[in-house]
Short mmCIF file of C-alpha atoms in Angstrom, two decimals:
data_model
loop_
_atom_site.label_atom_id
_atom_site.label_comp_id
_atom_site.label_asym_id
_atom_site.label_seq_id
_atom_site.Cartn_x
_atom_site.Cartn_y
_atom_site.Cartn_z
CA MET A 24 -14.69 21.06 -11.11
CA SER A 25 -16.32 20.41 -7.47
CA GLU A 26 -17.00 23.49 -5.09
CA VAL A 27 -13.68 24.78 -3.96
CA GLY A 28 -13.19 24.84 0.44
CA ASP A 29 -10.52 25.06 2.66
CA TRP A 30 -11.79 21.94 4.41
CA VAL A 31 -10.65 20.07 1.81
CA GLY A 32 -6.54 20.67 2.88
CA ASP A 33 -6.66 21.55 6.43
CA TRP A 34 -7.42 17.96 8.04
CA SER A 35 -4.59 19.37 11.27
CA ALA A 36 -6.26 22.50 11.70
CA ARG A 37 -9.76 20.90 11.65
CA ARG A 38 -8.89 17.43 13.97
CA ALA A 39 -7.03 19.59 16.21
CA THR A 40 -10.52 21.89 16.72
CA LEU A 41 -12.52 18.51 16.89
CA SER A 42 -9.81 17.11 19.59
CA PRO A 43 -6.69 18.88 20.38
CA GLU A 44 -5.43 16.74 23.21
CA GLU A 45 -5.53 13.63 21.52
CA PRO A 46 -2.33 11.84 20.62
CA ALA A 47 -2.08 11.89 17.13
CA LEU A 48 1.63 10.59 16.07
CA THR A 49 4.09 9.09 18.47
CA ASP A 50 7.81 8.91 16.81
CA ALA A 51 9.32 5.66 18.39
CA THR A 52 12.55 5.74 16.87
CA THR A 53 12.94 9.03 20.12
CA GLY A 54 9.63 8.33 21.52
CA GLU A 55 8.07 11.88 21.32
CA THR A 56 4.17 11.69 21.18
CA TRP A 57 2.45 14.49 19.84
CA THR A 58 -1.26 16.09 20.42
CA TYR A 59 -3.18 17.20 17.50
CA ALA A 60 -3.33 20.49 18.99
CA GLU A 61 0.85 20.13 18.74
CA LEU A 62 0.87 18.44 15.14
CA ASP A 63 -1.24 21.61 13.33
CA ALA A 64 1.11 23.58 15.00
CA ARG A 65 4.22 21.89 13.43
CA ALA A 66 1.67 21.87 9.81
CA ASN A 67 1.70 25.57 10.68
CA ARG A 68 5.39 26.60 11.38
CA THR A 69 6.47 23.99 8.01
CA ALA A 70 3.14 25.80 6.03
CA ARG A 71 5.09 28.93 6.35
CA LEU A 72 8.63 27.32 5.60
CA LEU A 73 6.81 26.15 2.15
CA GLY A 74 5.42 29.47 1.52
CA GLU A 75 9.23 30.72 1.49
CA TYR A 76 10.15 28.55 -0.62
CA GLY A 77 7.23 29.00 -3.34
CA VAL A 78 5.03 25.77 -2.68
CA ALA A 79 1.55 26.57 -3.29
CA ASP A 80 -1.55 26.02 -5.82
CA GLY A 81 0.16 22.90 -7.07
CA GLU A 82 3.60 23.03 -6.64
CA ARG A 83 4.95 19.65 -6.05
CA VAL A 84 7.11 19.08 -2.83
CA ALA A 85 9.43 16.01 -3.83
CA VAL A 86 10.73 14.02 -0.52
CA VAL A 87 13.51 11.17 -0.09
CA SER A 88 13.32 10.13 3.68
CA ARG A 89 12.95 6.84 5.72
CA ASN A 90 9.11 7.40 8.17
CA ARG A 91 9.86 10.48 10.09
CA PRO A 92 7.48 13.19 11.64
CA GLU A 93 8.78 15.52 9.37
CA LEU A 94 6.58 14.05 6.54
CA VAL A 95 3.60 14.37 8.37
CA ASP A 96 4.58 17.58 8.55
CA LEU A 97 4.79 17.71 5.04
CA VAL A 98 1.40 16.17 4.02
CA PHE A 99 -0.34 18.56 6.27
CA ALA A 100 1.58 21.67 5.18
CA CYS A 101 0.79 20.78 1.52
CA GLY A 102 -2.91 20.55 2.23
CA LYS A 103 -2.51 24.07 4.01
CA THR A 104 -0.22 26.12 0.69
CA GLY A 105 -2.14 23.97 -2.03
CA GLY A 106 1.17 22.39 -3.04
CA VAL A 107 0.92 18.38 -3.89
CA PHE A 108 3.86 16.09 -1.89
CA ALA A 109 4.95 13.83 -3.68
CA PRO A 110 7.29 10.98 -1.70
CA LEU A 111 9.80 9.13 -3.16
CA SER A 112 11.14 5.68 -2.41
CA HIS A 113 14.73 6.56 -0.89
CA ARG A 114 15.71 2.48 -2.06
CA LEU A 115 15.55 4.10 -6.10
CA ALA A 116 19.43 4.26 -7.36
CA PRO A 117 20.65 7.76 -8.14
CA PRO A 118 19.46 7.15 -12.55
CA GLU A 119 15.63 6.15 -10.97
CA LEU A 120 15.56 9.10 -8.63
CA ALA A 121 16.62 11.50 -11.90
CA GLU A 122 13.83 10.00 -13.76
CA LEU A 123 11.63 10.61 -11.13
CA LEU A 124 12.02 13.81 -10.25
CA GLY A 125 12.04 15.27 -13.98
CA THR A 126 8.52 13.89 -14.31
CA VAL A 127 7.95 15.12 -10.63
CA ALA A 128 9.71 18.58 -11.77
CA PRO A 129 9.40 19.62 -7.86
CA GLY A 130 9.51 23.03 -6.87
CA LEU A 131 11.54 22.00 -3.40
CA VAL A 132 13.39 18.31 -2.62
CA VAL A 133 13.55 17.42 1.21
CA VAL A 134 15.73 14.67 1.69
CA GLU A 135 17.31 13.32 4.59
CA GLU A 136 20.37 13.83 5.65
CA PRO A 137 21.87 9.65 4.79
CA PHE A 138 20.37 10.09 0.90
CA ALA A 139 21.46 13.77 0.30
CA ASP A 140 24.64 12.61 -1.85
CA ASP A 141 22.09 10.21 -3.82
CA VAL A 142 19.76 13.09 -4.36
CA ALA A 143 22.45 15.39 -5.25
CA ALA A 144 23.65 13.37 -7.60
CA ALA A 145 20.67 12.63 -9.14
CA LEU A 146 19.92 16.16 -9.34
CA ASP A 147 22.96 16.92 -11.50
CA GLY A 148 22.34 19.78 -13.62
CA ILE A 149 18.64 20.41 -12.25
CA ASP A 150 18.22 24.24 -10.67
CA VAL A 151 15.79 23.14 -7.49
CA GLU A 152 16.38 24.12 -4.15
CA VAL A 153 16.88 21.37 -1.61
CA LEU A 154 16.73 20.77 2.16
CA VAL A 155 18.39 18.47 4.42
CA LEU A 156 16.74 17.41 7.31
CA PRO A 157 19.77 15.98 10.18
CA THR A 158 19.46 12.47 11.23
CA ALA A 159 21.49 13.53 14.44
CA GLY A 160 19.64 15.50 16.73
CA ASP A 161 15.91 13.94 14.93
CA HIS A 162 14.36 14.40 18.54
CA GLU A 163 15.21 18.53 19.12
CA GLN A 164 13.15 21.82 17.13
CA PRO A 165 13.54 22.88 14.93
CA ALA A 166 13.10 19.53 12.55
CA PHE A 167 13.81 21.24 9.18
CA GLY A 168 16.82 23.44 11.06
CA ASP A 169 17.17 27.13 11.55
CA GLU A 170 15.02 27.60 8.48
CA LEU A 171 11.83 27.00 10.09
CA PRO A 172 9.64 29.92 11.56
CA ASP A 173 8.67 30.21 15.15
CA ASP A 174 5.05 31.88 13.80
CA ASP A 175 3.09 28.52 14.50
CA SER A 176 -0.43 30.48 14.82
CA PRO A 177 -2.95 29.46 11.47
CA VAL A 178 -1.94 30.59 8.40
CA GLU A 179 -4.43 31.64 5.87
CA THR A 180 -4.88 28.37 3.68
CA HIS A 181 -5.36 28.26 0.39
CA ALA A 182 -9.05 26.21 -1.15
CA ARG A 183 -8.63 23.85 -2.69
CA SER A 184 -11.28 21.13 -4.53
CA PRO A 185 -11.62 17.94 -4.25
CA ASP A 186 -10.81 17.04 -7.98
CA ASP A 187 -7.15 19.11 -7.09
CA PRO A 188 -4.25 17.07 -6.99
CA PHE A 189 -2.92 16.77 -3.51
CA MET A 190 -0.11 13.47 -3.47
CA PHE A 191 1.96 12.12 -6.69
CA LEU A 192 2.61 8.47 -5.24
CA HIS A 193 4.63 6.64 -7.73
CA THR A 194 3.83 2.19 -8.89
CA GLY A 195 5.90 0.26 -7.50
CA GLY A 196 7.23 -0.74 -11.16
CA SER A 197 10.06 -2.79 -11.20
CA THR A 198 11.11 -2.42 -14.77
CA GLY A 199 11.34 1.13 -16.28
CA THR A 200 9.93 3.81 -14.55
CA PRO A 201 7.16 4.06 -12.29
CA LYS A 202 4.36 6.18 -13.06
CA GLU A 203 3.25 8.93 -10.77
CA THR A 204 -0.35 9.04 -9.73
CA ILE A 205 -2.50 11.63 -9.05
CA LEU A 206 -4.40 11.14 -5.87
CA THR A 207 -6.65 14.10 -5.09
CA HIS A 208 -8.15 15.66 -2.31
CA GLY A 209 -10.99 13.75 -3.29
CA SER A 210 -9.93 10.82 -3.68
CA VAL A 211 -8.03 11.17 -0.28
CA VAL A 212 -10.73 12.02 1.64
CA TRP A 213 -13.76 9.19 -0.11
CA ASN A 214 -10.68 6.27 1.05
CA ALA A 215 -10.56 7.42 4.45
CA THR A 216 -14.52 7.31 4.49
CA ASN A 217 -14.69 3.88 2.82
CA THR A 218 -11.50 2.64 5.47
CA VAL A 219 -13.76 4.10 8.37
CA THR A 220 -16.85 3.07 7.31
CA ALA A 221 -16.00 -0.13 6.33
CA TRP A 222 -13.13 -1.45 8.44
CA GLY A 223 -15.28 0.41 11.58
CA LEU A 224 -12.31 2.81 12.37
CA ARG A 225 -12.56 4.51 15.78
CA PRO A 226 -11.21 7.27 17.56
CA GLU A 227 -8.86 5.61 20.11
CA ASP A 228 -7.86 3.32 17.99
CA SER A 229 -3.76 3.41 17.29
CA THR A 230 -1.61 1.23 14.96
CA PRO A 231 1.79 0.92 13.95
CA MET A 232 2.90 2.19 11.04
CA VAL A 233 5.22 -0.77 9.21
CA PHE A 234 4.81 0.51 5.52
CA PRO A 235 7.20 3.36 4.26
CA MET A 236 5.89 6.77 3.31
CA PHE A 237 6.83 6.99 0.37
CA HIS A 238 3.96 4.04 -0.43
CA THR A 239 0.39 4.06 -0.53
CA GLY A 240 0.34 2.22 2.28
CA GLY A 241 2.36 4.38 4.39
CA TRP A 242 -0.63 6.96 3.57
CA ASN A 243 -4.10 5.58 2.85
CA VAL A 244 -4.54 2.42 4.82
CA LEU A 245 -4.08 3.57 8.15
CA THR A 246 -2.60 7.29 8.60
CA MET A 247 -4.51 9.02 6.62
CA PRO A 248 -8.58 7.49 7.74
CA LEU A 249 -6.80 7.09 11.85
CA PHE A 250 -6.13 11.13 11.56
CA HIS A 251 -9.80 11.28 9.57
CA VAL A 252 -10.95 9.56 12.98
CA GLY A 253 -8.49 11.03 15.40
CA GLY A 254 -6.60 7.97 16.02
CA HIS A 255 -2.93 7.70 17.07
CA VAL A 256 -0.30 6.13 14.48
CA VAL A 257 3.14 5.29 15.67
CA THR A 258 6.14 5.49 13.35
CA ALA A 259 9.93 4.02 13.18
CA ARG A 260 12.86 4.72 10.64
CA ASP A 261 12.98 1.50 9.85
CA PHE A 262 10.89 -1.88 10.28
CA ASP A 263 11.94 -4.91 12.62
CA PRO A 264 9.46 -7.34 13.55
CA GLY A 265 10.42 -7.55 17.14
CA GLN A 266 9.93 -3.83 17.54
CA VAL A 267 6.42 -3.86 15.81
CA LEU A 268 5.65 -6.84 18.38
CA ASP A 269 6.52 -4.54 21.57
CA LEU A 270 4.94 -1.52 19.46
CA ILE A 271 1.44 -3.07 19.82
CA GLY A 272 1.77 -3.44 23.51
CA GLU A 273 3.09 -0.72 24.51
CA TYR A 274 0.96 1.55 22.52
CA ASP A 275 -2.40 -0.67 23.05
CA ALA A 276 -2.49 -1.15 19.13
CA ASN A 277 -6.07 -1.85 17.78
CA VAL A 278 -5.36 -2.13 14.18
CA LEU A 279 -2.52 -3.37 12.51
CA VAL A 280 -2.21 -4.03 8.68
CA ALA A 281 0.97 -5.52 6.86
CA VAL A 282 2.38 -7.19 3.99
CA PRO A 283 2.61 -11.16 3.80
CA ALA A 284 6.30 -11.05 4.70
CA VAL A 285 6.08 -8.97 7.68
CA LEU A 286 3.02 -10.77 8.97
CA ARG A 287 4.83 -14.01 8.53
CA MET A 288 8.37 -12.31 9.98
CA MET A 289 6.83 -11.55 13.24
CA THR A 290 5.09 -15.07 13.71
CA GLU A 291 8.93 -16.65 13.12
CA HIS A 292 10.36 -13.72 15.62
CA ALA A 293 11.57 -14.90 18.88
CA ASP A 294 9.31 -12.79 20.57
CA TRP A 295 6.18 -14.41 19.65
CA PRO A 296 4.67 -16.43 21.61
CA ASP A 297 4.95 -13.98 24.64
CA ALA A 298 4.08 -10.76 22.58
CA ASP A 299 0.60 -9.31 24.23
CA LEU A 300 -1.65 -8.82 21.33
CA SER A 301 -4.78 -9.48 23.11
CA SER A 302 -5.43 -5.14 22.33
CA LEU A 303 -5.82 -5.91 18.31
CA ARG A 304 -9.77 -5.47 17.03
CA PHE A 305 -8.06 -7.19 13.87
CA ALA A 306 -5.24 -7.49 11.58
CA LYS A 307 -4.81 -7.50 7.46
CA SER A 308 -2.45 -8.69 5.01
CA GLY A 309 -2.47 -6.66 1.49
CA GLY A 310 0.29 -6.64 -1.33
CA GLY A 311 -0.72 -10.04 -2.23
CA PRO A 312 -1.45 -13.85 -0.97
CA CYS A 313 -1.37 -14.35 2.39
CA ARG A 314 -0.68 -18.47 3.28
CA GLN A 315 -3.23 -20.04 5.08
CA ALA A 316 -0.57 -20.91 7.58
CA VAL A 317 0.46 -17.00 8.12
CA MET A 318 -3.19 -16.74 8.29
CA GLU A 319 -3.91 -19.43 11.03
CA ALA A 320 -0.79 -18.50 13.59
CA TRP A 321 -2.19 -15.01 13.63
CA TRP A 322 -6.11 -16.66 14.21
CA ASP A 323 -4.44 -18.77 16.86
CA ARG A 324 -3.26 -15.74 18.85
CA GLY A 325 -6.55 -14.95 18.77
CA VAL A 326 -6.58 -12.00 16.28
CA ASP A 327 -8.90 -11.45 13.48
CA LEU A 328 -6.86 -11.75 10.73
CA SER A 329 -8.15 -11.07 6.75
CA GLN A 330 -6.80 -10.70 3.63
CA GLY A 331 -7.63 -6.96 1.92
CA TYR A 332 -6.78 -5.89 -1.98
CA GLY A 333 -5.89 -2.53 -3.07
CA LEU A 334 -3.69 -0.86 -5.38
CA THR A 335 -2.17 3.38 -5.80
CA GLU A 336 -4.14 3.91 -8.56
CA CYS A 337 -7.88 2.79 -6.42
CA GLY A 338 -8.26 3.14 -2.93
CA PRO A 339 -5.99 1.75 -1.86
CA ASN A 340 -8.95 0.09 0.79
CA ASN A 341 -11.75 -1.80 -1.09
CA PHE A 342 -12.96 -4.19 0.30
CA SER A 343 -14.10 -5.80 3.79
CA MET A 344 -14.71 -8.82 5.29
CA PRO A 345 -18.49 -8.93 6.49
CA ASP A 346 -19.11 -8.88 10.15
CA ASN A 347 -18.45 -12.47 11.16
CA TRP A 348 -17.53 -13.71 9.01
CA SER A 349 -16.07 -17.53 8.05
CA HIS A 350 -12.58 -18.58 8.08
CA GLU A 351 -13.60 -20.96 5.05
CA LYS A 352 -13.68 -17.58 2.93
CA ALA A 353 -10.10 -16.63 4.08
CA ASP A 354 -8.60 -17.21 1.09
CA SER A 355 -11.22 -13.87 -0.56
CA VAL A 356 -10.67 -10.40 -0.08
CA GLY A 357 -14.16 -9.92 1.05
CA VAL A 358 -17.01 -8.04 -0.44
CA PRO A 359 -16.64 -3.94 -1.82
CA ALA A 360 -16.39 -1.49 0.98
CA MET A 361 -19.33 1.12 0.96
CA HIS A 362 -18.86 3.73 -2.13
CA VAL A 363 -16.50 1.15 -4.64
CA ASP A 364 -18.36 -0.37 -7.17
CA ALA A 365 -16.33 -3.50 -8.73
CA ARG A 366 -16.96 -5.69 -11.80
CA ILE A 367 -15.60 -8.45 -13.55
CA VAL A 368 -14.97 -8.34 -17.43
CA ASP A 369 -13.78 -10.98 -19.93
CA ASP A 370 -11.03 -9.16 -23.00
CA ARG A 371 -14.22 -7.74 -24.76
CA GLY A 372 -14.44 -5.61 -21.08
CA GLU A 373 -17.96 -7.68 -20.30
CA ARG A 374 -19.16 -8.91 -16.86
CA VAL A 375 -18.19 -12.65 -16.79
CA ASP A 376 -20.87 -15.15 -14.96
CA ARG A 377 -20.70 -15.28 -11.33
CA GLY A 378 -17.12 -17.91 -10.57
CA GLU A 379 -16.02 -17.47 -13.65
CA VAL A 380 -12.35 -15.67 -13.75
CA GLY A 381 -12.15 -12.00 -15.33
CA GLU A 382 -10.10 -8.83 -14.98
CA LEU A 383 -10.52 -6.51 -11.58
CA GLU A 384 -12.16 -3.41 -12.44
CA LEU A 385 -13.18 -0.59 -9.89
CA ARG A 386 -14.99 2.52 -9.63
CA GLY A 387 -15.60 5.15 -7.22
CA PRO A 388 -14.35 8.68 -5.95
CA HIS A 389 -11.57 7.14 -4.02
CA ALA A 390 -9.85 6.72 -7.37
CA ALA A 391 -7.07 8.07 -8.30
CA ALA A 392 -7.16 11.02 -11.57
CA GLY A 393 -4.52 9.18 -13.62
CA TYR A 394 -1.04 9.72 -14.57
CA TRP A 395 1.07 12.65 -13.53
CA ARG A 396 2.34 13.10 -17.48
CA ALA A 397 1.79 9.92 -18.99
CA PRO A 398 -1.71 10.36 -21.28
CA SER A 399 -1.15 7.42 -22.99
CA GLU A 400 -0.74 5.05 -19.80
CA SER A 401 -3.53 6.46 -18.65
CA ALA A 402 -6.13 6.18 -20.87
CA GLU A 403 -5.16 2.18 -20.67
CA THR A 404 -5.87 2.38 -16.87
CA PHE A 405 -8.49 5.36 -16.37
CA ASP A 406 -12.02 4.87 -17.96
CA THR A 407 -13.30 8.17 -17.59
CA GLU A 408 -16.47 8.29 -20.39
CA PRO A 409 -19.86 9.00 -18.36
CA VAL A 410 -21.69 6.16 -17.15
CA GLU A 411 -25.29 5.16 -16.67
CA ASP A 412 -25.40 6.63 -13.23
CA PRO A 413 -23.96 9.99 -13.09
CA THR A 414 -23.28 11.43 -9.85
CA VAL A 415 -25.03 15.03 -9.26
CA ASP A 416 -22.16 16.56 -11.44
CA GLY A 417 -23.66 14.62 -14.25
CA VAL A 418 -20.44 12.63 -14.67
CA SER A 419 -19.53 9.38 -12.98
CA PRO A 420 -15.98 8.44 -12.53
CA GLY A 421 -15.01 5.69 -14.82
CA TRP A 422 -13.72 2.35 -14.27
CA VAL A 423 -9.95 1.58 -13.22
CA SER A 424 -8.45 -1.28 -14.91
CA THR A 425 -6.88 -3.36 -11.81
CA GLY A 426 -4.64 -5.61 -14.16
CA ASP A 427 -5.52 -8.45 -12.01
CA LEU A 428 -7.50 -11.76 -12.26
CA ALA A 429 -10.52 -12.49 -10.51
CA ARG A 430 -14.00 -14.16 -9.21
CA THR A 431 -16.77 -14.03 -7.33
CA ASP A 432 -18.64 -17.19 -5.54
CA ALA A 433 -22.31 -17.50 -4.77
CA ASP A 434 -22.15 -14.99 -1.62
CA GLY A 435 -20.24 -12.40 -3.37
CA TYR A 436 -16.91 -12.41 -2.11
CA TYR A 437 -13.81 -11.59 -4.12
CA TYR A 438 -11.10 -13.70 -5.03
CA ILE A 439 -7.82 -12.47 -6.50
CA GLU A 440 -6.27 -15.02 -8.77
CA GLY A 441 -3.08 -13.41 -9.56
CA ARG A 442 -2.08 -10.43 -11.94
CA LYS A 443 -3.44 -10.89 -15.84
CA LYS A 444 0.12 -10.97 -17.25
CA ASN A 445 1.27 -13.80 -15.15
CA MET A 446 -1.19 -16.31 -16.00
CA PHE A 447 -0.36 -19.30 -18.58
CA VAL A 448 -1.99 -21.57 -20.77
CA SER A 449 -0.43 -24.87 -20.36
CA GLY A 450 -2.25 -27.48 -22.31
CA GLY A 451 -5.09 -25.52 -23.40
CA GLU A 452 -5.31 -24.95 -20.15
CA ASN A 453 -5.59 -21.98 -17.91
CA VAL A 454 -3.27 -22.37 -14.73
CA TYR A 455 -3.42 -19.49 -12.03
CA PRO A 456 0.14 -19.37 -10.02
CA PRO A 457 -1.14 -17.97 -7.01
CA GLU A 458 -3.72 -21.43 -6.43
CA VAL A 459 -0.30 -23.39 -7.08
CA GLU A 460 1.57 -21.50 -4.86
CA ASP A 461 -1.13 -21.78 -1.97
CA ALA A 462 -0.59 -25.39 -2.33
CA VAL A 463 2.86 -26.35 -2.70
CA ALA A 464 3.46 -23.34 0.26
CA ASP A 465 1.57 -26.51 2.69
CA HIS A 466 4.81 -28.38 1.96
CA PRO A 467 6.43 -28.35 5.11
CA LYS A 468 9.99 -28.10 3.49
CA VAL A 469 8.69 -24.74 1.91
CA ASP A 470 9.16 -21.35 3.68
CA GLU A 471 7.83 -19.47 0.56
CA VAL A 472 7.12 -19.89 -3.38
CA VAL A 473 6.35 -18.00 -7.08
CA VAL A 474 5.22 -20.24 -9.42
CA ILE A 475 6.09 -18.48 -12.98
CA GLY A 476 5.06 -19.64 -16.31
CA VAL A 477 8.28 -20.84 -18.48
CA SER A 478 8.25 -22.64 -22.17
CA ASP A 479 8.06 -26.26 -22.77
CA ASP A 480 8.53 -28.92 -26.07
CA THR A 481 5.39 -30.47 -25.18
CA TRP A 482 2.64 -28.58 -23.56
CA GLY A 483 3.35 -25.09 -24.91
CA THR A 484 4.36 -23.58 -21.06
CA VAL A 485 4.59 -25.48 -17.44
CA GLY A 486 4.84 -23.96 -14.38
CA LYS A 487 8.18 -23.51 -12.35
CA ALA A 488 7.73 -23.50 -8.86
CA VAL A 489 10.80 -21.54 -7.60
CA VAL A 490 11.39 -22.01 -3.77
CA GLU A 491 12.99 -20.06 -0.90
CA GLY A 492 13.13 -23.01 1.92
CA ASP A 493 14.49 -26.56 2.20
CA GLU A 494 16.37 -27.24 -0.54
CA SER A 495 16.56 -30.85 0.14
CA LEU A 496 13.45 -30.87 -1.86
CA THR A 497 12.77 -32.63 -5.27
CA LEU A 498 10.24 -32.06 -8.00
CA ASP A 499 9.17 -35.81 -7.93
CA GLU A 500 8.21 -34.97 -4.16
CA LEU A 501 6.18 -32.31 -4.55
CA ASP A 502 4.63 -33.54 -7.77
CA SER A 503 3.29 -36.84 -4.77
CA PHE A 504 2.54 -33.79 -2.05
CA LEU A 505 0.20 -32.16 -4.66
CA GLU A 506 -1.53 -34.84 -6.29
CA ASP A 507 -4.33 -34.92 -4.31
CA ARG A 508 -4.42 -31.04 -4.03
CA LEU A 509 -3.83 -29.85 -8.21
CA ALA A 510 -4.82 -30.93 -11.11
CA GLY A 511 -2.14 -32.48 -13.22
CA PHE A 512 -1.63 -29.83 -15.48
CA LYS A 513 -1.09 -27.37 -12.61
CA HIS A 514 1.72 -28.98 -11.11
CA PRO A 515 4.95 -27.21 -11.40
CA ARG A 516 7.34 -29.34 -13.62
CA ALA A 517 10.70 -27.41 -12.44
CA LEU A 518 12.09 -26.60 -9.59
CA ALA A 519 14.63 -24.08 -8.63
CA PHE A 520 15.59 -22.56 -4.96
CA VAL A 521 16.63 -18.93 -3.62
CA ASP A 522 17.99 -17.87 -0.64
CA GLU A 523 15.67 -15.26 -0.35
CA MET A 524 13.03 -14.14 -2.49
CA PRO A 525 13.97 -10.55 -3.89
CA THR A 526 11.86 -7.84 -2.80
CA SER A 527 10.33 -4.25 -4.34
CA GLY A 528 8.39 -1.84 -1.71
CA PRO A 529 7.65 -2.87 1.47
CA SER A 530 8.91 -6.32 1.93
CA LYS A 531 6.48 -7.13 -1.56
CA ILE A 532 7.86 -10.13 -3.54
CA ASP A 533 8.93 -8.68 -6.45
CA ARG A 534 7.78 -11.44 -9.39
CA ASP A 535 9.38 -9.53 -12.24
CA ALA A 536 13.13 -10.09 -10.43
CA VAL A 537 11.81 -13.65 -10.33
CA ARG A 538 11.05 -14.42 -14.19
CA ASP A 539 14.41 -12.60 -15.14
CA ALA A 540 16.16 -14.48 -13.09
CA PHE A 541 14.80 -18.11 -13.96
CA GLY A 542 12.10 -17.18 -16.66
CA GLY A 543 12.82 -18.87 -20.34
CA ALA A 544 12.81 -23.03 -20.82
CA ALA A 545 11.44 -25.71 -17.97
CA ASN A 546 14.98 -27.77 -17.97
#
């Protein structure tokens, strides 16, 4: 175990010492802004509240809420007390919440008032303290009710090691119970370091946070990295594309990260043509492939939009685009960040040649420690065996198996070819759905598309295109359109339509739901 020290947990106090008067957090729903000194004072009060509930030294705090300032209070308070912050999706049904709460086994549950009944149903028969966040009068203090101590002076912090758990974040699985990923103090610090150094974050940077704070995107894409460097995070209860466009101009936002669907919704909003985007230094897309048309719409507005790649189990920020990158590399996620190792391997775990497709594996001090109370699943994803280049402790973090297929080009750029389980073989040829989807999405009648493999008597498996768009599109019309774009074996041989793509997590397309609804035979 690494040496202990309170520096790991007490981020808010360190930043309050360095830049006390700088804006740290804004609640766009109420219009309030807190400096780093004020944010640390809030964290001290919240830490005392957690102490009254016995939250310390690894005790979990489960939270079910939309994006609110109290979640930031709880994160920093957990750091001070040695507690573990475990946000759960407020979109889950009571039985799903019950399974996750059973896994987390929290010492305290904090729930926003609209979700209190669901949490009560999920906790039926479980004896645990529950603290409700009111929705009325959000701007009034104390936010946690009359129980919150008045004393906001510095608290005695609990010494933490970089190896100690800091956050439990559940994966976005759409079937079965999501796994709780253990993010340590060290992994959160190193992901922030990677982000600051690879993306060039600055103390004067600000961002509107469009990811939900039960997701790694809500914390580790920009929130914790910006708190690390002294930047400004703007949150709101719910996402609205027009509001985000307004927030960019109102707060001179410099950076923006969102999933492709959100970036597309912003370009389709009525306010898009007149929105002031001049302050944006760059934007990044993550959570799936971003269509060329969406990227071009942002480029046309002078915004440097590129694609990123990450996962709850590692990072999530792993790659970056080099300075002055060419738009010819737009399909790439860039090159590994400063403290990230990446490799592509075959089914035997051997590296593949450049240009060949294999599974992407990642390694670095930003990787998670495993899954909570899931040893077999942890063993499948996390390899913690010593490697040839040991750290000073004699053991280096092992490789994390991402489950994603990737390749590199001659310049060392990485390209994601989709989930390993989504690839299918048609007539002996490998078909990678993202490549087909990019080509189909160029058709003017297609707004969004997911390609899945379905059974076929002749070829074994063929592609089926599930389209959100103009339902007058025919399979023959699509086949003609793709003639000069894709090899014939990659052309979809079946077509289906949806009014709206199902989503999971932060507006991320739920491929499993699409497969469940439209899989089977081609005809």
